[in-house]
Short mmCIF file of C-alpha atoms in Angstrom, two decimals:
data_model
loop_
_atom_site.label_atom_id
_atom_site.label_comp_id
_atom_site.label_asym_id
_atom_site.label_seq_id
_atom_site.Cartn_x
_atom_site.Cartn_y
_atom_site.Cartn_z
CA MET A 1 0.06 -0.04 0.08
CA PRO A 2 1.32 3.36 -1.00
CA TYR A 3 2.11 5.90 1.76
CA ALA A 4 -0.28 8.96 1.89
CA LEU A 5 1.26 10.58 4.96
CA ALA A 6 4.81 10.74 6.21
CA ILE A 7 5.53 11.92 9.86
CA PHE A 8 8.75 13.31 10.26
CA ASP A 9 11.01 13.93 13.27
CA LEU A 10 13.12 17.14 12.98
CA ASP A 11 16.50 17.18 14.85
CA GLY A 12 18.70 14.41 13.47
CA THR A 13 16.39 13.69 10.83
CA LEU A 14 15.93 16.73 8.59
CA ALA A 15 17.86 18.96 10.80
CA ASP A 16 21.58 18.46 11.36
CA SER A 17 21.65 19.55 15.14
CA PHE A 18 23.75 16.84 16.70
CA PRO A 19 27.06 18.64 16.56
CA TRP A 20 25.21 21.69 18.52
CA PHE A 21 24.00 19.11 20.96
CA LEU A 22 27.67 17.90 21.75
CA ARG A 23 28.34 21.42 22.24
CA VAL A 24 25.81 22.40 24.88
CA ILE A 25 24.95 18.74 26.37
CA ASN A 26 27.48 19.55 29.39
CA ASP A 27 26.36 22.97 30.10
CA ILE A 28 23.01 21.55 30.48
CA ALA A 29 24.22 18.70 32.81
CA ASP A 30 26.07 21.27 35.07
CA ARG A 31 22.80 23.48 35.28
CA PHE A 32 20.62 20.48 36.00
CA ASN A 33 23.19 18.33 38.19
CA PHE A 34 23.31 15.26 35.94
CA ARG A 35 26.19 13.36 34.66
CA ARG A 36 28.31 14.91 32.13
CA VAL A 37 29.07 13.30 28.90
CA ALA A 38 32.99 12.44 28.14
CA ASP A 39 34.16 12.03 24.63
CA GLU A 40 34.42 8.82 25.07
CA ASP A 41 30.73 8.20 26.04
CA VAL A 42 29.19 9.54 22.84
CA GLU A 43 29.39 6.25 20.58
CA ASP A 44 28.20 4.26 23.47
CA LEU A 45 25.42 6.48 24.24
CA ARG A 46 24.20 6.30 20.14
CA HIS A 47 23.76 2.65 20.91
CA ALA A 48 21.58 3.33 23.79
CA SER A 49 17.64 3.83 24.04
CA THR A 50 16.27 6.89 25.55
CA ARG A 51 15.67 5.00 28.96
CA GLU A 52 19.10 3.61 29.09
CA ILE A 53 20.54 7.42 28.29
CA LEU A 54 18.60 8.87 30.75
CA ALA A 55 19.70 6.02 33.43
CA ARG A 56 23.46 6.23 32.35
CA LEU A 57 23.41 10.10 32.81
CA GLU A 58 21.43 9.81 36.00
CA VAL A 59 18.54 12.12 34.79
CA PRO A 60 15.47 12.20 37.16
CA LEU A 61 12.44 12.07 35.51
CA TRP A 62 11.19 14.93 37.28
CA LYS A 63 13.63 17.12 35.71
CA LEU A 64 12.94 16.26 32.18
CA PRO A 65 10.11 18.96 31.20
CA ALA A 66 12.42 21.83 32.83
CA ILE A 67 15.38 20.39 30.93
CA ALA A 68 13.34 20.33 27.57
CA ARG A 69 12.29 23.97 27.91
CA HIS A 70 16.05 25.08 28.63
CA ALA A 71 17.07 23.20 25.44
CA ARG A 72 14.18 24.74 23.57
CA ARG A 73 15.23 28.19 24.46
CA LEU A 74 19.09 27.27 23.53
CA LYS A 75 18.07 25.91 20.26
CA ALA A 76 15.81 29.21 19.65
CA GLU A 77 18.96 31.24 20.13
CA ALA A 78 21.11 28.92 17.95
CA ALA A 79 18.55 28.62 14.92
CA SER A 80 21.15 29.99 12.55
CA GLU A 81 23.93 27.56 13.55
CA ILE A 82 21.54 24.34 12.74
CA ALA A 83 21.18 23.69 9.13
CA LEU A 84 19.06 21.34 7.31
CA PHE A 85 20.80 18.17 5.98
CA ALA A 86 21.74 18.45 2.12
CA GLY A 87 18.91 17.25 -0.20
CA VAL A 88 15.94 17.67 2.61
CA GLU A 89 14.06 20.39 0.65
CA THR A 90 14.25 18.57 -2.43
CA MET A 91 13.15 15.18 -0.91
CA LEU A 92 10.24 16.92 0.90
CA ARG A 93 8.91 18.69 -2.25
CA THR A 94 9.05 15.66 -4.14
CA LEU A 95 6.98 13.62 -1.49
CA THR A 96 4.64 16.47 -1.77
CA GLU A 97 4.29 16.76 -5.53
CA ASN A 98 3.65 12.96 -5.62
CA GLY A 99 0.72 13.37 -3.12
CA VAL A 100 2.23 12.52 0.03
CA GLN A 101 1.33 14.69 3.02
CA LEU A 102 3.89 15.72 5.25
CA ALA A 103 3.62 16.04 9.08
CA LEU A 104 6.49 17.07 11.63
CA VAL A 105 6.41 15.82 14.99
CA THR A 106 9.23 17.00 17.40
CA SER A 107 9.48 18.08 21.14
CA ASP A 108 10.90 21.52 20.08
CA SER A 109 8.51 24.26 19.72
CA GLU A 110 6.89 25.10 16.48
CA ALA A 111 8.45 28.20 16.08
CA ASN A 112 11.57 26.93 16.29
CA ALA A 113 10.67 24.17 13.64
CA ARG A 114 9.63 26.32 11.28
CA GLU A 115 12.72 28.61 11.12
CA LYS A 116 15.07 25.60 11.00
CA LEU A 117 12.79 24.32 8.33
CA GLY A 118 13.00 27.73 6.30
CA GLU A 119 11.08 27.93 3.20
CA ALA A 120 10.40 23.96 3.51
CA ALA A 121 7.79 24.91 6.44
CA VAL A 122 5.18 25.48 3.73
CA LEU A 123 5.41 21.84 2.68
CA PHE A 124 3.75 20.31 5.82
CA SER A 125 0.35 20.01 6.21
CA HIS A 126 0.49 19.07 10.12
CA PHE A 127 2.81 20.22 12.97
CA ASP A 128 2.46 18.72 16.47
CA CYS A 129 5.51 20.12 18.50
CA ALA A 130 6.61 20.55 22.09
CA ALA A 131 7.04 18.37 24.73
CA SER A 132 4.09 15.80 25.71
CA LEU A 133 3.13 13.92 28.52
CA PHE A 134 2.22 11.02 26.73
CA GLY A 135 5.19 10.75 24.26
CA LYS A 136 5.27 10.56 20.53
CA PRO A 137 2.56 7.80 20.37
CA ALA A 138 -0.21 10.36 21.22
CA LYS A 139 1.08 12.87 18.85
CA PHE A 140 1.62 10.38 16.09
CA ARG A 141 -2.43 9.41 16.49
CA ARG A 142 -3.38 13.18 16.59
CA VAL A 143 -1.79 13.75 13.50
CA ILE A 144 -3.06 10.58 11.87
CA ARG A 145 -6.40 11.94 12.69
CA ARG A 146 -6.22 15.02 11.51
CA ALA A 147 -4.92 13.79 8.24
CA GLY A 148 -7.87 11.45 7.77
CA VAL A 149 -5.59 8.55 6.56
CA GLN A 150 -5.55 4.90 7.65
CA PRO A 151 -2.51 4.01 9.68
CA GLY A 152 -1.73 1.46 7.10
CA GLN A 153 -0.76 4.38 4.78
CA VAL A 154 1.36 5.93 7.48
CA ILE A 155 5.21 6.03 7.88
CA ALA A 156 6.89 7.61 10.74
CA ILE A 157 10.86 8.64 10.08
CA GLY A 158 13.40 9.34 12.63
CA ASP A 159 16.45 8.83 13.95
CA GLU A 160 16.15 7.52 17.20
CA VAL A 161 15.23 4.21 18.81
CA ARG A 162 12.27 6.00 20.38
CA ASP A 163 10.68 6.81 16.86
CA ILE A 164 10.55 3.09 15.91
CA GLU A 165 9.22 2.46 19.15
CA ALA A 166 6.48 5.18 19.05
CA ALA A 167 5.73 4.19 15.26
CA ARG A 168 5.20 0.18 16.54
CA ALA A 169 2.91 1.65 19.42
CA VAL A 170 0.25 3.02 17.09
CA GLY A 171 0.57 0.35 14.26
CA ILE A 172 2.21 2.47 11.71
CA ALA A 173 5.33 1.66 9.40
CA CYS A 174 8.54 3.14 10.53
CA GLY A 175 11.80 4.39 8.81
CA ALA A 176 15.02 4.95 10.25
CA VAL A 177 17.60 7.50 9.12
CA CYS A 178 21.33 6.51 9.41
CA TRP A 179 22.81 9.98 9.50
CA GLY A 180 21.35 11.26 12.97
CA TYR A 181 21.66 10.57 16.83
CA ALA A 182 21.51 7.01 17.02
CA ALA A 183 24.04 4.46 15.67
CA PRO A 184 22.81 2.63 12.59
CA ALA A 185 23.48 -0.77 14.27
CA ALA A 186 21.35 0.21 17.02
CA LEU A 187 18.17 1.28 14.64
CA ARG A 188 18.67 -1.99 12.54
CA ALA A 189 18.53 -4.18 15.84
CA ARG A 190 14.79 -3.01 16.37
CA GLY A 191 13.86 -3.96 12.78
CA PRO A 192 12.45 -0.72 11.19
CA ASP A 193 10.43 -1.24 7.73
CA HIS A 194 12.80 0.90 6.19
CA VAL A 195 16.44 1.87 6.86
CA PHE A 196 17.70 4.89 4.87
CA GLU A 197 21.39 5.80 4.11
CA ARG A 198 20.91 8.38 1.77
CA MET A 199 18.12 11.11 1.74
CA ASP A 200 17.21 10.22 -1.89
CA GLU A 201 16.25 6.49 -0.59
CA ILE A 202 13.53 8.06 1.15
CA VAL A 203 11.94 9.14 -2.33
CA SER A 204 12.63 5.63 -3.53
CA ALA A 205 10.76 4.20 -1.16
CA LEU A 206 7.61 6.13 -0.45
CA CYS A 207 7.23 7.15 -4.41
CA PRO A 208 8.56 4.30 -6.38
CA GLY A 209 6.48 5.54 -9.25
CA ALA A 210 8.39 9.26 -9.54
CA VAL A 211 11.60 7.38 -9.66
CA ALA A 212 10.67 5.38 -12.17
CA ARG A 213 9.08 8.29 -14.32
CA MET A 214 12.28 10.19 -13.48
CA SER A 215 14.30 7.13 -14.63
CA GLN A 216 12.30 7.04 -17.88
CA ALA A 217 12.62 10.60 -18.63
CA THR A 218 16.31 10.60 -18.17
CA SER A 219 16.65 7.45 -20.61
CA GLY A 220 14.61 9.16 -23.06
CA SER A 221 16.68 12.32 -23.11
CA LEU A 222 20.13 10.37 -23.54
CA SER A 223 18.61 8.21 -26.32
CA GLY A 224 17.28 11.33 -27.94
#
């Protein structure tokens, strides 16, 4: 069944925010009194789930809302430093031109998200932003209802283990990108429906007809 709705994560999936995160994480740790991240810790943390990361860094759950609010403020201040990955806008535009609705689900604020997306923000039909007590599954369900599509026509695309878990929780397909926060091996171990190593593979998976038409057009122009 072709996908009618693609739900995207923002940080690490569309926006290259991991370098920024590494620069600020220890300042946040000092402010909220949890364990600092040493350089040698980074790769191990990329293989861990969200729950495992919180446990290793000794982050109390009750502090998460305050930490999230502070991180959003820092991101807003650093918006000009956080660019989209190469090829994002072309990929998103191709999906919309082929009838796929786009939604953005992120714990960041909608204002921050729109600023990061820039001109690509207009391509999204649905936004569900800011922290949620019930996490990403609740956000996914809301977006699916608004889009008016069946779960079997929906794919969630993200860069973390929790994105795969959230998609499974609501019965939708999931795609994992290899250029974000989590290590590709950690994502593959969770068995996502699609693993994307390059941006153009998202179009190939979601719009195979478009890729075929592009190939035919290219072949035709070369033979002419």
